[in-house]
Short mmCIF file of C-alpha atoms in Angstrom, two decimals:
data_model
loop_
_atom_site.label_atom_id
_atom_site.label_comp_id
_atom_site.label_asym_id
_atom_site.label_seq_id
_atom_site.Cartn_x
_atom_site.Cartn_y
_atom_site.Cartn_z
CA MET X 5 0.06 -0.06 0.05
CA THR X 6 1.07 3.42 -0.67
CA ARG X 7 1.77 6.17 2.07
CA SER X 8 -0.38 8.93 2.42
CA ALA X 9 2.20 11.83 1.94
CA TRP X 10 2.24 13.07 -1.71
CA SER X 11 3.65 16.18 -3.46
CA CYS X 12 6.58 18.40 -2.54
CA VAL X 13 4.88 21.68 -1.26
CA CYS X 14 7.13 24.69 -1.14
CA LEU X 15 6.05 26.34 2.40
CA GLY X 16 5.38 29.88 2.00
CA SER X 17 4.47 29.60 -1.74
CA MET X 18 2.41 26.43 -1.78
CA ALA X 19 4.10 25.68 -5.17
CA LEU X 20 5.42 21.94 -5.81
CA LEU X 21 8.72 21.51 -6.73
CA ALA X 22 9.09 19.83 -10.08
CA ALA X 23 12.40 18.70 -9.15
CA CYS X 24 10.87 16.34 -6.54
CA ASP X 25 9.54 13.91 -9.51
CA PRO X 26 11.65 10.88 -9.30
CA GLU X 27 12.78 8.91 -12.43
CA GLN X 28 9.66 8.19 -14.13
CA ARG X 29 8.99 4.48 -14.93
CA ALA X 30 6.92 2.90 -17.92
CA PRO X 31 3.49 1.97 -17.29
CA LEU X 32 2.42 -1.41 -16.72
CA GLN X 33 1.45 -3.34 -20.04
CA ALA X 34 -1.58 -5.37 -20.51
CA ASN X 35 0.17 -8.55 -20.32
CA GLU X 36 2.20 -7.62 -17.20
CA ARG X 37 1.28 -9.25 -13.63
CA SER X 38 0.25 -6.47 -11.51
CA PRO X 39 2.38 -6.16 -8.27
CA ASN X 40 -0.88 -6.48 -6.44
CA ALA X 41 -2.30 -9.30 -7.46
CA GLY X 42 -2.87 -12.67 -5.77
CA ILE X 43 -0.76 -15.39 -6.15
CA GLN X 44 -3.61 -17.96 -6.18
CA PRO X 45 -7.00 -18.12 -7.90
CA ALA X 46 -10.07 -17.06 -5.96
CA PRO X 47 -11.28 -20.32 -4.07
CA LEU X 48 -14.81 -21.40 -4.95
CA ALA X 49 -17.56 -22.51 -2.86
CA SER X 50 -19.45 -25.78 -3.97
CA PRO X 51 -21.46 -24.80 -6.89
CA LYS X 52 -25.27 -24.85 -6.35
CA VAL X 53 -28.15 -25.64 -9.00
CA LEU X 54 -30.10 -22.49 -9.74
CA ASN X 55 -33.38 -22.67 -11.35
CA THR X 56 -33.68 -20.69 -14.71
CA GLU X 57 -37.40 -22.17 -15.31
CA PRO X 58 -40.81 -19.82 -14.94
CA ASN X 59 -42.17 -20.18 -11.57
CA ALA X 60 -44.51 -22.89 -11.05
CA ALA X 61 -47.97 -20.92 -11.80
CA GLY X 62 -46.15 -20.34 -15.24
CA ALA X 63 -46.27 -16.46 -14.42
CA PRO X 64 -46.26 -14.32 -17.69
CA GLY X 65 -43.52 -11.92 -18.67
CA ARG X 66 -40.47 -14.17 -17.73
CA LEU X 67 -37.74 -15.26 -19.97
CA ARG X 68 -37.07 -18.81 -20.41
CA ASP X 69 -33.46 -19.80 -20.85
CA THR X 70 -32.34 -23.07 -22.53
CA LEU X 71 -28.98 -23.83 -21.37
CA PRO X 72 -26.47 -26.25 -22.25
CA SER X 73 -26.08 -28.97 -19.83
CA ALA X 74 -22.71 -27.96 -18.55
CA LEU X 75 -24.06 -24.54 -17.97
CA THR X 76 -26.97 -25.73 -15.04
CA THR X 77 -24.43 -25.23 -12.37
CA PRO X 78 -22.39 -21.99 -11.58
CA HIS X 79 -19.14 -22.15 -13.11
CA ALA X 80 -16.05 -19.92 -13.08
CA ILE X 81 -15.62 -17.68 -16.09
CA ARG X 82 -12.16 -17.84 -17.53
CA GLU X 83 -9.94 -15.01 -18.88
CA ASP X 84 -8.62 -16.57 -21.80
CA GLN X 85 -12.06 -18.15 -23.03
CA PRO X 86 -15.36 -16.60 -24.15
CA VAL X 87 -18.49 -17.36 -22.65
CA ALA X 88 -21.19 -19.59 -24.30
CA ALA X 89 -24.46 -17.87 -24.94
CA THR X 90 -27.78 -19.25 -23.94
CA VAL X 91 -30.63 -20.09 -26.27
CA ALA X 92 -33.26 -17.46 -25.25
CA GLU X 93 -37.21 -17.91 -25.95
CA ALA X 94 -38.54 -14.19 -26.63
CA LEU X 95 -41.10 -13.92 -24.26
CA PRO X 96 -42.03 -10.23 -22.83
CA PRO X 97 -39.15 -9.95 -20.28
CA GLU X 98 -39.84 -8.28 -16.77
CA SER X 99 -37.29 -6.20 -15.25
CA LEU X 100 -36.09 -4.05 -12.42
CA ASP X 101 -34.51 -0.74 -13.40
CA LEU X 102 -32.37 0.94 -10.96
CA LYS X 103 -30.62 4.39 -11.01
CA ALA X 104 -27.76 4.11 -8.36
CA ARG X 105 -24.18 5.97 -8.01
CA PHE X 106 -20.65 5.33 -6.43
CA GLN X 107 -19.87 8.14 -4.04
CA TRP X 108 -16.78 9.01 -2.23
CA THR X 109 -18.31 9.71 1.39
CA ASP X 110 -15.21 11.29 2.95
CA LEU X 111 -14.47 14.12 0.51
CA PRO X 112 -12.92 17.32 1.99
CA ALA X 113 -15.15 20.58 2.08
CA THR X 114 -15.32 22.22 -1.18
CA GLY X 115 -15.81 26.10 -2.59
CA GLN X 116 -12.69 27.06 -0.37
CA ILE X 117 -10.74 28.53 -3.52
CA ARG X 118 -11.04 31.99 -4.67
CA ASP X 119 -11.68 32.85 -8.19
CA LEU X 120 -12.65 29.59 -9.35
CA GLN X 121 -15.35 29.45 -11.80
CA HIS X 122 -18.14 27.30 -10.05
CA ALA X 123 -20.23 26.87 -12.96
CA SER X 124 -17.50 25.26 -14.95
CA LEU X 125 -16.85 23.01 -12.10
CA GLU X 126 -20.50 22.06 -11.55
CA ARG X 127 -20.34 21.37 -15.40
CA ILE X 128 -17.51 19.08 -14.92
CA GLN X 129 -19.27 17.47 -11.84
CA ARG X 130 -22.40 16.44 -13.83
CA ARG X 131 -20.30 14.85 -16.43
CA THR X 132 -17.89 12.71 -14.02
CA ALA X 133 -20.54 12.09 -11.31
CA LEU X 134 -20.02 8.11 -10.79
CA ASN X 135 -23.58 7.14 -12.08
CA ILE X 136 -24.79 3.69 -12.65
CA ALA X 137 -27.89 2.48 -14.80
CA ALA X 138 -28.68 -1.28 -13.97
CA THR X 139 -31.22 -3.51 -15.14
CA LEU X 140 -32.29 -6.84 -13.22
CA SER X 141 -34.05 -9.29 -15.26
CA HIS X 142 -35.83 -12.53 -14.93
CA PRO X 143 -34.54 -15.32 -15.08
CA GLY X 144 -31.11 -14.13 -13.47
CA ARG X 145 -29.35 -11.57 -15.46
CA MET X 146 -27.89 -8.35 -14.46
CA LEU X 147 -26.67 -5.30 -16.55
CA LEU X 148 -24.50 -2.47 -14.92
CA ARG X 149 -23.81 0.54 -17.37
CA PHE X 150 -21.66 3.01 -16.45
CA ASP X 151 -23.63 6.29 -17.10
CA SER X 152 -20.77 8.56 -16.89
CA ALA X 153 -17.53 9.81 -18.21
CA GLY X 154 -16.03 9.40 -14.73
CA PHE X 155 -15.09 6.04 -14.90
CA MET X 156 -12.00 4.19 -16.10
CA PHE X 157 -14.19 2.79 -19.00
CA PRO X 158 -16.08 4.84 -21.63
CA ASP X 159 -19.53 6.17 -20.88
CA GLN X 160 -22.05 3.65 -21.73
CA SER X 161 -19.85 0.44 -21.10
CA GLU X 162 -21.49 -2.18 -19.15
CA ILE X 163 -20.94 -4.95 -16.62
CA ARG X 164 -23.14 -8.00 -17.51
CA SER X 165 -23.68 -11.19 -15.20
CA ARG X 166 -25.76 -14.12 -15.39
CA GLN X 167 -27.03 -16.74 -12.53
CA ASP X 168 -25.05 -19.62 -13.90
CA LEU X 169 -21.69 -17.94 -14.13
CA LEU X 170 -19.33 -17.02 -11.58
CA GLY X 171 -17.47 -13.53 -12.76
CA HIS X 172 -18.58 -10.79 -15.05
CA ILE X 173 -18.29 -9.52 -18.48
CA LEU X 174 -17.16 -6.06 -19.54
CA VAL X 175 -19.10 -5.11 -22.71
CA TRP X 176 -17.81 -2.38 -24.88
CA PRO X 177 -20.13 0.54 -25.92
CA LYS X 178 -22.90 -0.30 -28.51
CA GLY X 179 -22.18 -3.81 -27.36
CA SER X 180 -19.34 -4.41 -30.20
CA ALA X 181 -17.26 -6.65 -28.04
CA TYR X 182 -16.50 -8.10 -24.57
CA ARG X 183 -14.10 -9.26 -22.27
CA THR X 184 -14.24 -11.78 -19.50
CA LEU X 185 -13.66 -10.78 -15.63
CA PRO X 186 -12.97 -13.84 -13.70
CA LEU X 187 -14.21 -14.13 -10.33
CA GLY X 188 -11.95 -12.14 -7.89
CA SER X 189 -10.51 -10.05 -10.43
CA LEU X 190 -13.31 -6.99 -9.93
CA ARG X 191 -10.67 -5.09 -7.22
CA ALA X 192 -7.86 -5.13 -9.69
CA VAL X 193 -10.26 -3.98 -12.67
CA PHE X 194 -11.47 -0.83 -10.60
CA LEU X 195 -8.14 -0.36 -8.82
CA GLU X 196 -5.60 -0.82 -11.64
CA ARG X 197 -7.70 -1.35 -14.71
CA ARG X 198 -6.26 -4.78 -15.10
CA VAL X 199 -7.41 -8.51 -14.73
CA ASP X 200 -5.80 -10.02 -11.83
CA VAL X 201 -7.49 -12.52 -9.36
CA THR X 202 -7.44 -11.55 -5.62
CA PRO X 203 -7.75 -14.71 -3.25
CA LEU X 204 -11.33 -14.33 -1.89
CA MET X 205 -12.39 -15.21 1.73
CA PRO X 206 -15.77 -16.20 3.43
CA PRO X 207 -16.87 -13.05 5.14
CA ASP X 208 -17.76 -12.62 8.75
CA LEU X 209 -21.49 -11.78 8.93
CA ARG X 210 -23.53 -9.69 11.46
CA LYS X 211 -27.15 -8.50 11.39
CA LEU X 212 -27.39 -4.64 12.22
CA GLY X 213 -31.19 -4.39 12.31
CA GLN X 214 -34.12 -2.88 10.09
CA SER X 215 -34.62 0.42 8.75
CA ARG X 216 -36.18 1.86 5.35
CA VAL X 217 -34.60 3.00 2.04
CA LEU X 218 -36.63 4.38 -0.89
CA GLU X 219 -40.03 3.59 1.06
CA HIS X 220 -38.93 -0.25 1.41
CA GLU X 221 -38.44 -1.86 4.61
CA VAL X 222 -34.55 -3.13 4.48
CA GLU X 223 -32.56 -5.43 6.64
CA GLU X 224 -29.05 -4.19 7.71
CA VAL X 225 -26.40 -6.56 7.34
CA GLU X 226 -22.64 -6.26 7.69
CA LEU X 227 -19.73 -8.48 6.04
CA GLY X 228 -16.17 -7.87 7.12
CA THR X 229 -12.92 -9.27 5.35
CA SER X 230 -9.25 -8.22 5.89
CA GLN X 231 -10.05 -5.48 3.51
CA GLY X 232 -12.98 -3.85 5.38
CA LYS X 233 -16.38 -3.84 6.26
CA LEU X 234 -19.43 -3.68 3.98
CA ALA X 235 -22.76 -2.53 5.45
CA LEU X 236 -25.40 -3.64 3.22
CA SER X 237 -29.39 -2.60 3.04
CA MET X 238 -31.44 -5.29 1.56
CA ALA X 239 -34.93 -5.42 0.62
CA PRO X 240 -36.87 -8.48 -1.08
CA PHE X 241 -38.30 -8.08 -4.38
CA PRO X 242 -40.39 -11.29 -5.00
CA GLY X 243 -39.48 -12.50 -8.52
CA PHE X 244 -35.99 -10.82 -8.63
CA GLU X 245 -34.06 -12.98 -6.36
CA ALA X 246 -31.60 -14.61 -8.70
CA SER X 247 -30.86 -11.11 -10.26
CA ALA X 248 -30.62 -9.50 -6.94
CA THR X 249 -28.26 -12.07 -5.92
CA LEU X 250 -26.07 -10.83 -9.06
CA LEU X 251 -25.65 -7.34 -8.00
CA CYS X 252 -24.85 -8.73 -4.17
CA ARG X 253 -22.09 -10.97 -5.50
CA PHE X 254 -20.63 -7.75 -7.38
CA LEU X 255 -20.83 -5.30 -4.47
CA VAL X 256 -19.30 -8.05 -2.07
CA GLU X 257 -16.34 -9.18 -4.41
CA LEU X 258 -15.23 -5.53 -3.63
CA ILE X 259 -14.03 -6.37 -0.23
CA ALA X 260 -12.71 -9.80 -1.58
CA ALA X 261 -15.45 -11.81 -0.12
CA ASP X 262 -16.67 -15.01 -1.48
CA PRO X 263 -19.86 -13.95 -3.47
CA GLU X 264 -21.38 -17.41 -2.26
CA ASN X 265 -22.47 -16.34 0.95
CA ALA X 266 -25.69 -16.59 2.98
CA VAL X 267 -26.26 -12.84 2.47
CA CYS X 268 -26.20 -12.81 -1.39
CA GLU X 269 -28.04 -16.37 -1.40
CA SER X 270 -30.86 -14.70 0.41
CA GLY X 271 -31.94 -13.38 -2.93
CA ASN X 272 -32.73 -9.96 -1.23
CA LEU X 273 -31.80 -6.64 -3.34
CA PRO X 274 -29.12 -4.31 -2.21
CA LEU X 275 -30.42 -0.66 -2.22
CA ARG X 276 -27.40 0.74 -0.31
CA ALA X 277 -23.90 -0.34 0.18
CA GLU X 278 -21.13 1.45 2.64
CA TYR X 279 -17.55 0.49 2.54
CA HIS X 280 -15.11 1.19 5.23
CA TRP X 281 -11.98 0.12 4.58
CA ALA X 282 -9.41 -1.42 6.99
CA GLU X 283 -6.70 1.09 5.97
CA GLY X 284 -9.01 4.08 5.96
CA GLY X 285 -11.21 5.63 3.40
CA GLN X 286 -14.98 5.30 2.51
CA LEU X 287 -16.99 4.43 -0.85
CA ALA X 288 -20.80 4.27 -0.79
CA PHE X 289 -22.91 2.53 -3.71
CA LEU X 290 -26.54 4.19 -3.23
CA VAL X 291 -29.56 3.11 -5.20
CA GLU X 292 -31.69 6.45 -5.83
CA LYS X 293 -34.61 5.24 -8.07
CA LEU X 294 -35.94 1.90 -8.92
CA LYS X 295 -39.08 1.02 -10.98
CA ARG X 296 -40.45 -2.45 -12.22
CA GLY X 297 -40.75 -2.69 -16.33
CA SER X 298 -42.43 -4.99 -18.72
CA GLU X 299 -42.48 -3.96 -22.43
CA ALA X 300 -44.19 -6.26 -24.70
CA GLY X 301 -41.83 -7.06 -27.97
CA ALA X 302 -38.82 -5.90 -26.03
CA THR X 303 -35.49 -7.81 -26.66
CA PRO X 304 -34.10 -9.08 -23.42
CA PHE X 305 -30.38 -8.65 -22.99
CA GLN X 306 -27.93 -11.49 -23.47
CA VAL X 307 -24.79 -12.08 -21.48
CA PRO X 308 -22.81 -11.62 -23.63
CA PRO X 309 -24.36 -9.67 -26.45
CA SER X 310 -25.22 -11.76 -29.50
CA GLU X 311 -23.36 -9.40 -31.89
CA ALA X 312 -20.34 -8.79 -29.61
CA HIS X 313 -17.02 -10.61 -30.38
CA PHE X 314 -14.80 -11.78 -27.66
CA SER X 315 -11.69 -9.69 -26.98
CA LEU X 316 -8.60 -11.10 -25.18
CA GLY X 317 -6.49 -8.78 -23.24
CA ASP X 318 -7.76 -5.43 -24.67
CA TRP X 319 -9.87 -2.65 -22.80
CA PRO X 320 -12.52 -0.37 -24.49
CA PRO X 321 -10.32 2.74 -25.24
CA GLN X 322 -11.03 5.89 -22.83
CA ASN X 323 -9.54 9.15 -22.75
CA PRO X 324 -8.02 9.74 -19.11
CA LEU X 325 -9.00 13.43 -19.23
CA LEU X 326 -12.61 12.83 -17.76
CA ALA X 327 -13.60 16.43 -18.24
CA ASP X 328 -13.17 18.21 -21.89
CA THR X 329 -10.53 20.70 -22.39
CA GLU X 330 -12.97 23.36 -22.76
CA ALA X 331 -14.36 23.05 -19.31
CA LEU X 332 -10.89 22.48 -17.81
CA THR X 333 -9.46 25.74 -19.54
CA SER X 334 -12.66 27.90 -18.11
CA LEU X 335 -11.83 27.25 -14.53
CA ARG X 336 -10.64 30.55 -14.32
CA THR X 337 -10.89 33.60 -16.43
CA THR X 338 -7.72 35.33 -17.46
CA ASN X 339 -7.14 38.59 -19.35
CA ASP X 340 -3.78 37.30 -20.63
CA THR X 341 -3.13 37.55 -24.50
CA GLN X 342 -0.01 36.01 -24.65
CA PRO X 343 0.26 32.04 -24.58
CA LYS X 344 1.61 30.53 -21.57
CA ASP X 345 3.15 27.13 -20.80
CA THR X 346 0.31 26.47 -18.30
CA GLY X 347 -1.25 23.10 -16.99
CA LEU X 348 -0.69 20.39 -14.01
CA THR X 349 1.26 17.40 -14.89
CA VAL X 350 0.70 14.59 -12.62
CA PHE X 351 3.12 11.47 -12.54
CA ASN X 352 1.62 8.43 -10.69
CA ASN X 353 4.63 6.32 -9.38
CA THR X 354 2.34 4.03 -7.43
CA ASP X 355 0.91 0.60 -7.97
CA LEU X 356 -2.82 1.75 -8.26
CA LEU X 357 -4.75 4.11 -10.98
CA ARG X 358 -5.12 7.30 -9.34
CA TYR X 359 -8.19 9.66 -9.61
CA VAL X 360 -6.94 13.48 -9.78
CA LEU X 361 -9.64 15.76 -8.22
CA ILE X 362 -10.09 19.46 -8.27
CA ASP X 363 -12.04 20.64 -5.39
CA ALA X 364 -13.56 17.17 -4.71
CA THR X 365 -14.44 16.87 -8.32
CA PRO X 366 -12.93 13.93 -10.47
CA VAL X 367 -11.15 15.42 -13.71
CA ALA X 368 -8.73 12.67 -14.88
CA TRP X 369 -7.23 9.51 -13.99
CA VAL X 370 -3.57 8.09 -14.35
CA LEU X 371 -2.36 4.64 -14.77
CA PRO X 372 0.29 3.37 -12.49
CA GLY X 373 3.58 4.51 -13.76
CA ALA X 374 2.31 6.95 -16.12
CA SER X 375 2.10 10.82 -16.30
CA LEU X 376 -0.60 12.93 -17.53
CA ARG X 377 -0.87 16.56 -18.09
CA ILE X 378 -4.11 18.29 -17.61
CA PRO X 379 -4.80 21.56 -19.53
CA LEU X 380 -5.40 23.89 -16.34
CA PRO X 381 -5.01 27.78 -16.54
CA GLU X 382 -2.56 29.36 -14.12
CA GLY X 383 -3.85 29.67 -10.39
CA HIS X 384 -4.30 27.82 -7.36
CA TYR X 385 -6.37 24.60 -6.99
CA GLN X 386 -7.00 22.10 -4.34
CA ILE X 387 -5.80 19.00 -5.57
CA ALA X 388 -6.37 15.51 -4.32
CA LEU X 389 -5.56 11.95 -5.41
CA ARG X 390 -7.32 8.60 -4.64
CA ASP X 391 -7.91 5.48 -6.12
CA PHE X 392 -11.57 4.46 -7.16
CA LEU X 393 -12.50 2.43 -3.93
CA GLY X 394 -11.30 5.58 -1.69
CA GLN X 395 -9.05 3.35 0.27
CA ASN X 396 -5.79 4.84 -0.52
CA LEU X 397 -6.38 8.66 0.06
CA LEU X 398 -3.67 11.10 -1.02
CA PRO X 399 -4.73 14.25 0.76
CA ALA X 400 -5.86 17.37 -0.55
CA ARG X 401 -3.37 20.23 -1.09
CA LEU X 402 -3.62 23.61 -2.35
CA ILE X 403 -0.96 24.07 -5.25
CA SER X 404 -0.28 26.67 -7.67
CA VAL X 405 -0.45 25.80 -11.52
CA PRO X 406 1.62 25.65 -13.77
CA THR X 407 3.58 22.78 -11.65
CA ARG X 408 4.57 19.15 -11.89
CA ILE X 409 3.40 16.80 -9.03
CA VAL X 410 4.67 13.45 -7.91
CA ALA X 411 2.16 11.02 -5.89
CA ILE X 412 4.73 9.65 -3.45
CA PRO X 413 8.08 11.33 -3.40
CA GLU X 414 11.05 8.98 -3.27
CA ALA X 415 13.27 9.85 -0.48
CA SER X 416 16.42 8.51 -2.46
CA THR X 417 15.75 10.86 -5.33
CA ALA X 418 18.39 13.46 -5.62
CA PRO X 419 16.72 17.11 -5.56
CA ASP X 420 18.25 17.80 -9.09
CA SER X 421 17.05 14.43 -10.73
CA GLU X 422 14.35 16.10 -12.96
CA SER X 423 16.66 18.86 -14.36
CA LYS X 424 19.20 16.29 -15.49
CA ARG X 425 16.69 14.32 -17.46
#
């Protein structure tokens, strides 16, 4: 894990010294093994038979899947193999549609910087808010769509899951391609934009009581692992037990918990999830709206999409600048007519993907070992770095742009190492 100190701040001027930048290393390549990867595959619980047929009353609006015999029990997705499609009988599908968002709940106070154009900052906030649109369908499918430019994947990318699979599928925007995310890989996917398996562990379980979320009675439960604790608010939605289990599996995997646990197997739907990490930091997953849907003639989504080709080792292309250049350059007004060498350069010499936040708003992310220049006008900014899960925080600092900052300065770096390159 990384240390919390970052940047070389000149006391009195609040400027960061470019000379503190250590020798830059090359970003990790797609076929390199992550230094944070587990040394063994995630242990799997005994497979359970999950019913894919309509209910006993033959309720209308279900989608009956005809699964190959090899797929009738949950099995682990592999990174190097495509996923066999199901043969679907096109009956009018029932769905549960959710609007949700990830939120860092421990961000510092905002609005402290003078002369910052808050209208421009609010425009960036709307663009990069970590919004998710989810669809849960009979007979046990889940689609999570990244409904924002703020993720490490392009807007409208998707994660799809199926009840007979342990693991997930990342789908390109418009469904042109997909890659597989094996069970246990979600932490590396969100922390590093890589697929490496973290060993999963049976979580400690504790009931916390009952409350209400979105006018629904929920049961409060807590799962704990060595990574931290996850508090879930769960509500029953009859008919959607299998797909609710998929959302629960997705959420608990982020704390390296075995997804085949009693909480997820209950079939209740998580409406709120709050992560408290063992080494500090917080993250929340909040469902804000939900509705049932059933459209005659609608085409049920497939896992994987029927027209998508399997991609091994690739990611959908995404610009690490989450905010457009026009919005960034309008964060401050200036009367200068002469062009200047402005901008903030961030060198990420840690092992995790780092988000760059201006006044608690994500504007970019930087891969491990990479540098990124952010086109900011000259002036003072409150800058913070953090990973997606919020468990490695590099606290906010007031800096003066133009400058260059380093995530973690190395004590052995000579003061003039930057000038010699």
